[in-house]
mmCIF file of C-alpha atoms in Angstrom:
data_model
loop_
_atom_site.group_PDB
_atom_site.id
_atom_site.type_symbol
_atom_site.label_atom_id
_atom_site.label_comp_id
_atom_site.label_asym_id
_atom_site.label_seq_id
_atom_site.Cartn_x
_atom_site.Cartn_y
_atom_site.Cartn_z
ATOM 1 C CA MET A 1 0.000 0.000 0.000
ATOM 2 C CA ARG A 2 1.226 3.491 -0.768
ATOM 3 C CA LYS A 3 1.634 6.093 1.926
ATOM 4 C CA PRO A 4 -0.798 8.986 1.508
ATOM 5 C CA TYR A 5 1.861 11.623 2.112
ATOM 6 C CA ARG A 6 5.523 12.184 2.821
ATOM 7 C CA THR A 7 7.621 15.102 3.992
ATOM 8 C CA LEU A 8 10.500 16.728 2.112
ATOM 9 C CA THR A 9 12.954 19.507 2.886
ATOM 10 C CA LEU A 10 13.078 22.011 0.033
ATOM 11 C CA THR A 11 16.298 23.946 0.489
ATOM 12 C CA ALA A 12 17.352 23.073 -3.043
ATOM 13 C CA ILE A 13 13.889 23.744 -4.476
ATOM 14 C CA ALA A 14 13.722 27.109 -2.744
ATOM 15 C CA ALA A 15 17.071 28.008 -4.290
ATOM 16 C CA VAL A 16 15.754 27.106 -7.738
ATOM 17 C CA ALA A 17 12.649 29.156 -7.092
ATOM 18 C CA VAL A 18 14.673 32.204 -6.096
ATOM 19 C CA ALA A 19 16.565 31.943 -9.356
ATOM 20 C CA VAL A 20 13.332 31.701 -11.322
ATOM 21 C CA LEU A 21 11.956 34.838 -9.688
ATOM 22 C CA ALA A 22 15.179 36.817 -9.951
ATOM 23 C CA GLY A 23 14.730 39.851 -12.113
ATOM 24 C CA CYS A 24 10.933 39.656 -12.143
ATOM 25 C CA GLY A 25 8.991 42.846 -11.677
ATOM 26 C CA ALA A 26 6.694 43.270 -14.656
ATOM 27 C CA PRO A 27 3.120 44.420 -14.049
ATOM 28 C CA ALA A 28 0.817 41.689 -12.797
ATOM 29 C CA GLU A 29 -1.430 39.947 -15.275
ATOM 30 C CA SER A 30 -4.949 38.893 -14.320
ATOM 31 C CA THR A 31 -5.329 35.486 -12.711
ATOM 32 C CA THR A 32 -8.659 34.991 -14.467
ATOM 33 C CA ALA A 33 -8.390 31.705 -16.325
ATOM 34 C CA ALA A 34 -10.526 28.827 -17.472
ATOM 35 C CA VAL A 35 -11.079 26.331 -14.665
ATOM 36 C CA PRO A 36 -10.210 22.781 -15.741
ATOM 37 C CA ALA A 37 -12.963 20.186 -15.667
ATOM 38 C CA PRO A 38 -12.822 17.905 -12.602
ATOM 39 C CA VAL A 39 -11.172 14.521 -12.945
ATOM 40 C CA GLY A 40 -12.553 11.190 -11.791
ATOM 41 C CA PRO A 41 -11.448 9.193 -8.720
ATOM 42 C CA ALA A 42 -9.084 6.947 -10.686
ATOM 43 C CA GLU A 43 -7.191 9.877 -12.182
ATOM 44 C CA LEU A 44 -7.230 11.771 -8.885
ATOM 45 C CA ALA A 45 -5.618 8.792 -7.160
ATOM 46 C CA ASN A 46 -2.585 9.274 -9.399
ATOM 47 C CA VAL A 47 -2.123 12.932 -8.413
ATOM 48 C CA THR A 48 0.649 13.936 -6.013
ATOM 49 C CA LEU A 49 -0.076 17.302 -4.425
ATOM 50 C CA LYS A 50 3.067 19.127 -3.294
ATOM 51 C CA VAL A 51 2.257 21.198 -0.215
ATOM 52 C CA GLY A 52 4.521 23.784 1.389
ATOM 53 C CA ASP A 53 4.409 24.012 5.179
ATOM 54 C CA GLN A 54 6.012 26.127 7.881
ATOM 55 C CA LYS A 55 7.163 24.613 11.164
ATOM 56 C CA GLY A 56 4.738 21.708 10.721
ATOM 57 C CA GLY A 57 1.678 23.905 11.126
ATOM 58 C CA VAL A 58 -0.661 22.566 8.440
ATOM 59 C CA LYS A 59 0.585 19.001 8.479
ATOM 60 C CA SER A 60 0.237 18.732 12.250
ATOM 61 C CA LEU A 61 -3.225 20.281 12.089
ATOM 62 C CA LEU A 62 -4.457 17.819 9.465
ATOM 63 C CA THR A 63 -2.836 14.951 11.357
ATOM 64 C CA ALA A 64 -4.459 15.908 14.654
ATOM 65 C CA ALA A 65 -7.862 16.267 12.992
ATOM 66 C CA GLY A 66 -7.539 12.816 11.397
ATOM 67 C CA LEU A 67 -7.776 14.362 7.946
ATOM 68 C CA LEU A 68 -4.725 12.694 6.435
ATOM 69 C CA ASP A 69 -6.227 9.218 6.767
ATOM 70 C CA ASP A 70 -8.542 9.125 3.749
ATOM 71 C CA LEU A 71 -6.816 11.150 1.066
ATOM 72 C CA PRO A 72 -8.043 10.496 -2.500
ATOM 73 C CA TYR A 73 -4.620 11.642 -3.790
ATOM 74 C CA LYS A 74 -1.040 11.662 -2.485
ATOM 75 C CA ILE A 75 0.595 14.553 -0.618
ATOM 76 C CA GLU A 76 4.240 15.529 -0.319
ATOM 77 C CA PHE A 77 4.813 18.048 2.470
ATOM 78 C CA SER A 78 7.828 20.347 2.269
ATOM 79 C CA THR A 79 9.085 22.581 5.076
ATOM 80 C CA PHE A 80 10.007 26.242 4.593
ATOM 81 C CA THR A 81 11.421 28.789 7.032
ATOM 82 C CA SER A 82 8.808 31.447 6.171
ATOM 83 C CA GLY A 83 6.252 32.496 3.583
ATOM 84 C CA PRO A 84 8.443 34.273 1.002
ATOM 85 C CA PRO A 85 10.614 31.265 0.039
ATOM 86 C CA LEU A 86 7.491 29.089 0.060
ATOM 87 C CA LEU A 87 5.823 31.342 -2.518
ATOM 88 C CA GLU A 88 8.983 31.479 -4.595
ATOM 89 C CA ALA A 89 8.790 27.694 -4.797
ATOM 90 C CA ALA A 90 5.084 27.830 -5.699
ATOM 91 C CA SER A 91 5.765 30.314 -8.489
ATOM 92 C CA ALA A 92 8.524 28.080 -9.836
ATOM 93 C CA GLY A 93 6.256 25.023 -9.806
ATOM 94 C CA ALA A 94 8.349 23.286 -7.143
ATOM 95 C CA ILE A 95 5.264 23.070 -4.900
ATOM 96 C CA ASP A 96 1.562 23.386 -5.722
ATOM 97 C CA ILE A 97 0.172 25.196 -2.684
ATOM 98 C CA GLY A 98 1.113 26.477 0.744
ATOM 99 C CA ARG A 99 -0.146 28.508 3.679
ATOM 100 C CA VAL A 100 1.358 31.937 4.313
ATOM 101 C CA GLY A 101 0.559 35.076 6.263
ATOM 102 C CA ASN A 102 -0.800 38.375 5.002
ATOM 103 C CA THR A 103 2.410 39.888 3.625
ATOM 104 C CA PRO A 104 4.179 37.224 1.498
ATOM 105 C CA PRO A 105 1.542 37.326 -1.285
ATOM 106 C CA ILE A 106 2.061 41.078 -1.568
ATOM 107 C CA PHE A 107 5.803 40.729 -2.120
ATOM 108 C CA ALA A 108 5.192 37.820 -4.482
ATOM 109 C CA ALA A 109 2.733 39.936 -6.457
ATOM 110 C CA ALA A 110 5.313 42.719 -6.677
ATOM 111 C CA ALA A 111 7.692 40.177 -8.264
ATOM 112 C CA ASP A 112 4.909 39.115 -10.659
ATOM 113 C CA ALA A 113 5.045 35.616 -9.234
ATOM 114 C CA LYS A 114 2.954 32.929 -10.912
ATOM 115 C CA ILE A 115 0.722 32.409 -7.891
ATOM 116 C CA SER A 116 -2.902 32.960 -6.900
ATOM 117 C CA VAL A 117 -4.498 33.337 -3.478
ATOM 118 C CA VAL A 118 -7.273 30.725 -3.359
ATOM 119 C CA ALA A 119 -8.459 30.608 0.275
ATOM 120 C CA ALA A 120 -8.377 32.797 3.369
ATOM 121 C CA ALA A 121 -8.568 32.434 7.120
ATOM 122 C CA GLN A 122 -8.533 34.795 10.084
ATOM 123 C CA ALA A 123 -5.791 34.168 12.626
ATOM 124 C CA PRO A 124 -5.283 35.642 16.095
ATOM 125 C CA VAL A 125 -2.957 38.647 16.030
ATOM 126 C CA ALA A 126 -1.664 38.637 19.600
ATOM 127 C CA ASP A 127 1.147 36.330 18.490
ATOM 128 C CA ASP A 128 2.279 38.817 15.823
ATOM 129 C CA ALA A 129 4.698 40.227 18.318
ATOM 130 C CA LEU A 130 7.544 42.677 18.536
ATOM 131 C CA LEU A 131 9.762 41.059 21.158
ATOM 132 C CA VAL A 132 12.580 42.459 23.282
ATOM 133 C CA PRO A 133 14.911 40.655 25.723
ATOM 134 C CA PRO A 134 13.635 40.476 29.305
ATOM 135 C CA ASP A 135 16.207 43.001 30.523
ATOM 136 C CA SER A 136 15.763 45.430 27.624
ATOM 137 C CA PRO A 137 15.362 49.078 28.641
ATOM 138 C CA LEU A 138 12.818 49.541 25.834
ATOM 139 C CA ARG A 139 9.305 50.049 27.158
ATOM 140 C CA ASP A 140 7.536 51.758 24.269
ATOM 141 C CA VAL A 141 7.589 51.382 20.507
ATOM 142 C CA SER A 142 8.567 55.040 20.148
ATOM 143 C CA GLU A 143 11.873 54.165 21.824
ATOM 144 C CA LEU A 144 12.805 51.944 18.881
ATOM 145 C CA LYS A 145 13.972 54.952 16.865
ATOM 146 C CA GLY A 146 17.513 54.224 15.718
ATOM 147 C CA LYS A 147 17.326 50.626 16.972
ATOM 148 C CA THR A 148 17.717 47.369 15.053
ATOM 149 C CA ILE A 149 14.726 45.095 14.492
ATOM 150 C CA GLY A 150 15.172 41.556 13.216
ATOM 151 C CA VAL A 151 12.474 40.417 10.796
ATOM 152 C CA ALA A 152 12.042 38.043 7.874
ATOM 153 C CA LYS A 153 11.707 40.220 4.771
ATOM 154 C CA GLY A 154 8.285 39.979 3.168
ATOM 155 C CA SER A 155 6.852 37.931 6.036
ATOM 156 C CA SER A 156 3.715 38.738 8.025
ATOM 157 C CA ALA A 157 6.031 40.076 10.727
ATOM 158 C CA HIS A 158 7.323 42.613 8.220
ATOM 159 C CA GLY A 159 3.800 43.949 7.828
ATOM 160 C CA GLN A 160 3.323 43.962 11.571
ATOM 161 C CA VAL A 161 6.495 46.039 12.011
ATOM 162 C CA LEU A 162 5.315 48.563 9.438
ATOM 163 C CA TYR A 163 1.906 49.046 11.050
ATOM 164 C CA THR A 164 3.278 49.007 14.611
ATOM 165 C CA LEU A 165 5.812 51.709 13.801
ATOM 166 C CA ARG A 166 3.157 53.789 12.048
ATOM 167 C CA ALA A 167 0.907 53.586 15.096
ATOM 168 C CA ALA A 168 3.764 55.055 17.142
ATOM 169 C CA GLY A 169 4.399 57.867 14.659
ATOM 170 C CA LEU A 170 7.472 56.200 13.163
ATOM 171 C CA SER A 171 8.324 54.649 9.827
ATOM 172 C CA THR A 172 10.683 51.897 8.755
ATOM 173 C CA LYS A 173 13.165 54.669 7.906
ATOM 174 C CA ASP A 174 13.427 55.464 11.612
ATOM 175 C CA VAL A 175 14.809 52.026 12.484
ATOM 176 C CA LYS A 176 17.286 49.570 11.044
ATOM 177 C CA LEU A 177 15.626 46.433 9.705
ATOM 178 C CA SER A 178 17.882 43.395 9.851
ATOM 179 C CA TYR A 179 16.420 40.833 7.468
ATOM 180 C CA LEU A 180 16.761 37.449 9.135
ATOM 181 C CA GLN A 181 14.887 34.159 8.883
ATOM 182 C CA PRO A 182 13.395 33.013 12.218
ATOM 183 C CA ALA A 183 16.170 30.603 13.251
ATOM 184 C CA ASP A 184 18.883 33.192 12.593
ATOM 185 C CA ALA A 185 16.829 35.921 14.226
ATOM 186 C CA PHE A 186 16.290 33.771 17.335
ATOM 187 C CA ALA A 187 20.048 33.318 17.644
ATOM 188 C CA ALA A 188 20.707 37.035 17.107
ATOM 189 C CA PHE A 189 17.986 37.855 19.640
ATOM 190 C CA GLY A 190 19.578 35.587 22.243
ATOM 191 C CA GLN A 191 22.977 37.175 21.625
ATOM 192 C CA LYS A 192 21.450 40.677 21.765
ATOM 193 C CA ALA A 193 22.777 41.395 18.285
ATOM 194 C CA ILE A 194 19.381 42.963 17.550
ATOM 195 C CA ASP A 195 17.327 45.197 19.815
ATOM 196 C CA ALA A 196 13.950 43.692 18.951
ATOM 197 C CA TRP A 197 12.536 40.799 16.977
ATOM 198 C CA ALA A 198 9.302 40.785 14.978
ATOM 199 C CA VAL A 199 7.893 37.287 14.611
ATOM 200 C CA TRP A 200 4.836 35.035 14.888
ATOM 201 C CA ASP A 201 3.859 31.796 16.636
ATOM 202 C CA PRO A 202 5.236 29.293 17.397
ATOM 203 C CA TYR A 203 8.395 31.441 17.533
ATOM 204 C CA THR A 204 6.749 34.064 19.741
ATOM 205 C CA SER A 205 5.758 31.469 22.333
ATOM 206 C CA GLN A 206 9.120 29.727 22.013
ATOM 207 C CA ALA A 207 11.016 32.954 22.699
ATOM 208 C CA GLN A 208 8.779 33.752 25.644
ATOM 209 C CA GLN A 209 9.092 30.262 27.118
ATOM 210 C CA GLU A 210 12.787 29.677 26.478
ATOM 211 C CA SER A 211 14.392 33.109 26.744
ATOM 212 C CA GLY A 212 11.893 35.126 28.755
ATOM 213 C CA ALA A 213 11.228 37.448 25.823
ATOM 214 C CA ARG A 214 8.932 40.368 26.560
ATOM 215 C CA VAL A 215 6.258 41.610 24.169
ATOM 216 C CA LEU A 216 6.836 45.279 23.398
ATOM 217 C CA ALA A 217 3.840 45.383 21.057
ATOM 218 C CA ASP A 218 1.583 42.960 19.244
ATOM 219 C CA GLY A 219 -0.689 43.057 16.238
ATOM 220 C CA VAL A 220 -3.937 43.731 18.095
ATOM 221 C CA GLY A 221 -5.639 46.726 16.517
ATOM 222 C CA LYS A 222 -2.972 46.985 13.830
ATOM 223 C CA THR A 223 -2.508 43.995 11.526
ATOM 224 C CA ASN A 224 -5.424 42.211 9.837
ATOM 225 C CA GLY A 225 -4.375 38.677 10.807
ATOM 226 C CA TYR A 226 -5.290 37.120 7.485
ATOM 227 C CA VAL A 227 -3.579 33.952 6.326
ATOM 228 C CA PHE A 228 -3.899 32.449 2.893
ATOM 229 C CA GLN A 229 -3.638 29.268 0.915
ATOM 230 C CA VAL A 230 -1.666 30.256 -2.175
ATOM 231 C CA ALA A 231 -1.389 28.013 -5.222
ATOM 232 C CA GLY A 232 0.919 28.014 -8.211
ATOM 233 C CA ARG A 233 -0.811 28.899 -11.469
ATOM 234 C CA ASP A 234 0.592 25.851 -13.241
ATOM 235 C CA ALA A 235 -1.089 23.639 -10.634
ATOM 236 C CA LEU A 236 -4.375 25.517 -11.007
ATOM 237 C CA ALA A 237 -4.279 24.960 -14.757
ATOM 238 C CA ASP A 238 -3.697 21.214 -14.448
ATOM 239 C CA PRO A 239 -6.984 19.199 -14.287
ATOM 240 C CA GLY A 240 -5.728 16.641 -11.784
ATOM 241 C CA LYS A 241 -3.942 19.134 -9.550
ATOM 242 C CA ASN A 242 -6.900 21.520 -9.659
ATOM 243 C CA SER A 243 -9.260 18.759 -8.502
ATOM 244 C CA ALA A 244 -6.869 17.848 -5.688
ATOM 245 C CA LEU A 245 -6.478 21.493 -4.678
ATOM 246 C CA ARG A 246 -10.255 21.951 -4.521
ATOM 247 C CA GLU A 247 -10.531 19.026 -2.127
ATOM 248 C CA TYR A 248 -7.417 20.043 -0.173
ATOM 249 C CA VAL A 249 -8.434 23.622 0.661
ATOM 250 C CA ALA A 250 -11.813 22.389 1.917
ATOM 251 C CA ARG A 251 -10.008 19.769 4.013
ATOM 252 C CA VAL A 252 -7.783 22.428 5.587
ATOM 253 C CA ALA A 253 -10.819 24.586 6.361
ATOM 254 C CA LYS A 254 -12.445 21.618 8.108
ATOM 255 C CA ALA A 255 -9.283 21.096 10.157
ATOM 256 C CA GLN A 256 -9.209 24.759 11.136
ATOM 257 C CA LYS A 257 -12.770 24.536 12.438
ATOM 258 C CA TRP A 258 -11.937 21.310 14.275
ATOM 259 C CA ALA A 259 -8.952 22.939 15.983
ATOM 260 C CA ASP A 260 -11.123 25.606 17.542
ATOM 261 C CA THR A 261 -12.655 23.023 19.876
ATOM 262 C CA HIS A 262 -9.649 20.663 20.095
ATOM 263 C CA ARG A 263 -6.727 22.919 20.938
ATOM 264 C CA PRO A 264 -4.916 20.502 23.302
ATOM 265 C CA GLU A 265 -5.019 17.733 20.694
ATOM 266 C CA TRP A 266 -3.662 20.036 18.026
ATOM 267 C CA ALA A 267 -0.943 21.356 20.353
ATOM 268 C CA ALA A 268 0.184 17.793 21.081
ATOM 269 C CA ALA A 269 0.343 16.915 17.384
ATOM 270 C CA TRP A 270 2.194 20.145 16.614
ATOM 271 C CA ALA A 271 4.812 19.383 19.262
ATOM 272 C CA ALA A 272 5.214 15.819 18.013
ATOM 273 C CA GLU A 273 5.622 16.965 14.413
ATOM 274 C CA THR A 274 8.164 19.725 15.056
ATOM 275 C CA GLY A 275 9.983 18.766 18.239
ATOM 276 C CA LEU A 276 8.797 21.950 19.918
ATOM 277 C CA LYS A 277 8.165 21.702 23.632
ATOM 278 C CA PRO A 278 4.496 21.034 24.488
ATOM 279 C CA GLU A 279 4.554 24.178 26.613
ATOM 280 C CA VAL A 280 5.318 26.176 23.475
ATOM 281 C CA THR A 281 2.597 24.700 21.298
ATOM 282 C CA ASN A 282 0.053 24.856 24.123
ATOM 283 C CA ALA A 283 0.824 28.551 24.604
ATOM 284 C CA ALA A 284 0.532 29.148 20.859
ATOM 285 C CA THR A 285 -2.814 27.391 20.454
ATOM 286 C CA ALA A 286 -4.159 29.026 23.617
ATOM 287 C CA ARG A 287 -3.940 32.418 21.888
ATOM 288 C CA GLY A 288 -6.431 31.231 19.294
ATOM 289 C CA VAL A 289 -6.670 29.357 16.021
ATOM 290 C CA GLU A 290 -7.143 30.209 12.371
ATOM 291 C CA LEU A 291 -10.745 30.098 11.196
ATOM 292 C CA PRO A 292 -11.776 30.070 7.523
ATOM 293 C CA VAL A 293 -13.267 33.256 6.101
ATOM 294 C CA ALA A 294 -14.495 34.236 2.661
ATOM 295 C CA LEU A 295 -11.962 35.574 0.195
ATOM 296 C CA ASP A 296 -14.177 38.604 -0.272
ATOM 297 C CA ASP A 297 -13.930 42.327 -0.954
ATOM 298 C CA GLN A 298 -13.203 43.082 2.712
ATOM 299 C CA VAL A 299 -10.179 40.796 2.696
ATOM 300 C CA LEU A 300 -8.947 42.071 -0.655
ATOM 301 C CA LYS A 301 -9.298 45.715 0.416
ATOM 302 C CA SER A 302 -7.431 45.120 3.654
ATOM 303 C CA GLU A 303 -4.612 43.445 1.736
ATOM 304 C CA GLN A 304 -4.567 46.265 -0.806
ATOM 305 C CA ASP A 305 -4.231 48.769 2.047
ATOM 306 C CA LEU A 306 -1.246 46.811 3.375
ATOM 307 C CA ALA A 307 0.304 46.671 -0.079
ATOM 308 C CA ASN A 308 -0.153 50.419 -0.445
ATOM 309 C CA ALA A 309 1.521 50.969 2.908
ATOM 310 C CA PHE A 310 4.551 49.005 1.746
ATOM 311 C CA SER A 311 4.618 51.012 -1.475
ATOM 312 C CA ASP A 312 4.420 54.264 0.475
ATOM 313 C CA GLU A 313 7.458 53.163 2.482
ATOM 314 C CA LYS A 314 9.319 52.374 -0.774
ATOM 315 C CA LEU A 315 9.620 48.763 0.359
ATOM 316 C CA LEU A 316 7.916 47.582 -2.833
ATOM 317 C CA PRO A 317 8.877 48.538 -6.382
ATOM 318 C CA GLY A 318 5.831 50.539 -7.442
ATOM 319 C CA THR A 319 2.276 49.468 -6.649
ATOM 320 C CA ILE A 320 0.313 46.256 -7.089
ATOM 321 C CA ASP A 321 -3.310 45.254 -7.599
ATOM 322 C CA PHE A 322 -3.788 42.561 -4.973
ATOM 323 C CA ALA A 323 -7.159 41.476 -6.389
ATOM 324 C CA ALA A 324 -5.392 40.449 -9.602
ATOM 325 C CA PHE A 325 -3.720 37.685 -7.598
ATOM 326 C CA ALA A 326 -6.934 36.335 -6.051
ATOM 327 C CA ASP A 327 -8.729 33.355 -7.577
ATOM 328 C CA GLN A 328 -12.151 32.536 -6.129
ATOM 329 C CA ARG A 329 -12.801 29.273 -7.960
ATOM 330 C CA TYR A 330 -13.066 27.344 -4.671
ATOM 331 C CA SER A 331 -15.308 29.876 -2.928
ATOM 332 C CA GLU A 332 -18.473 27.784 -3.032
ATOM 333 C CA ASP A 333 -16.720 24.687 -1.668
ATOM 334 C CA LEU A 334 -15.254 26.764 1.158
ATOM 335 C CA ARG A 335 -18.557 28.485 1.911
ATOM 336 C CA THR A 336 -20.147 25.051 2.384
ATOM 337 C CA VAL A 337 -17.456 24.142 4.932
ATOM 338 C CA ARG A 338 -17.744 27.439 6.808
ATOM 339 C CA GLU A 339 -21.521 27.149 7.134
ATOM 340 C CA LYS A 340 -21.586 23.585 8.424
#
């Protein structure tokens, strides 16, 4: 019997994807395209869906919910350090779909990546934190002027930094942004090579639990907290992959709803999948879970506002039309899941 899924590490694939995207920057073309006809069960059984994951989040969620036991297709999970390299891989065709926060699709759109946002969820924003060491003299965001903030470029934390600084009357020009992936930023944070660290769960909870990190500010009242399933356009154009993606995004939405009433079970699966301490995953899930929402005008407008803010800060080359990177072909399937 074949295994329904397996996990890969995509360092090499991410490198290929970066090369594919290098030099991109042309205006975005519309994602409107003919939707392939669905395939039958026999053909679907031969499909291998390549799914990008971050720190085991989606895989552990599906595992805990028992939703990897009856797959009508195969899945290969691949682990990425953050959303931007995941979307680079999706654009290059190295993966078919992956979950990212609110900012990576904006940077991908600015690079004219071959991706489309196909599903949305609302996540808690208290974990979108700007952390400082426990003995830091910093007590207010306004005191960050001239300081160094570690953040993964193009990640949801990048958006959180922008909005948090704006709320304090500052801009990204008033601080030094040190672009670091989470593992490198955690090390720099522990060595006090950076003054603050902008990050998300489970890293926020890990830093609090393991190094006594203090939250200087969080995303409450600032960031929109949206997370997205983002698919590569080549996968969306393929009949077999499109049928698998339709089923997959609905399956993830079901798991998200399940997690809302089964947080301890999800936390345990998350810890088992990643090697994180149970205290970390329990703290992360206690803050809240992602719940599916419609990929509607409200979501698109909020994302456009964020994109415009990045453009205003000259952190994006020009402007983008976020709606041009949204594909609502699975909206009815997802509405059915949300309303159950």
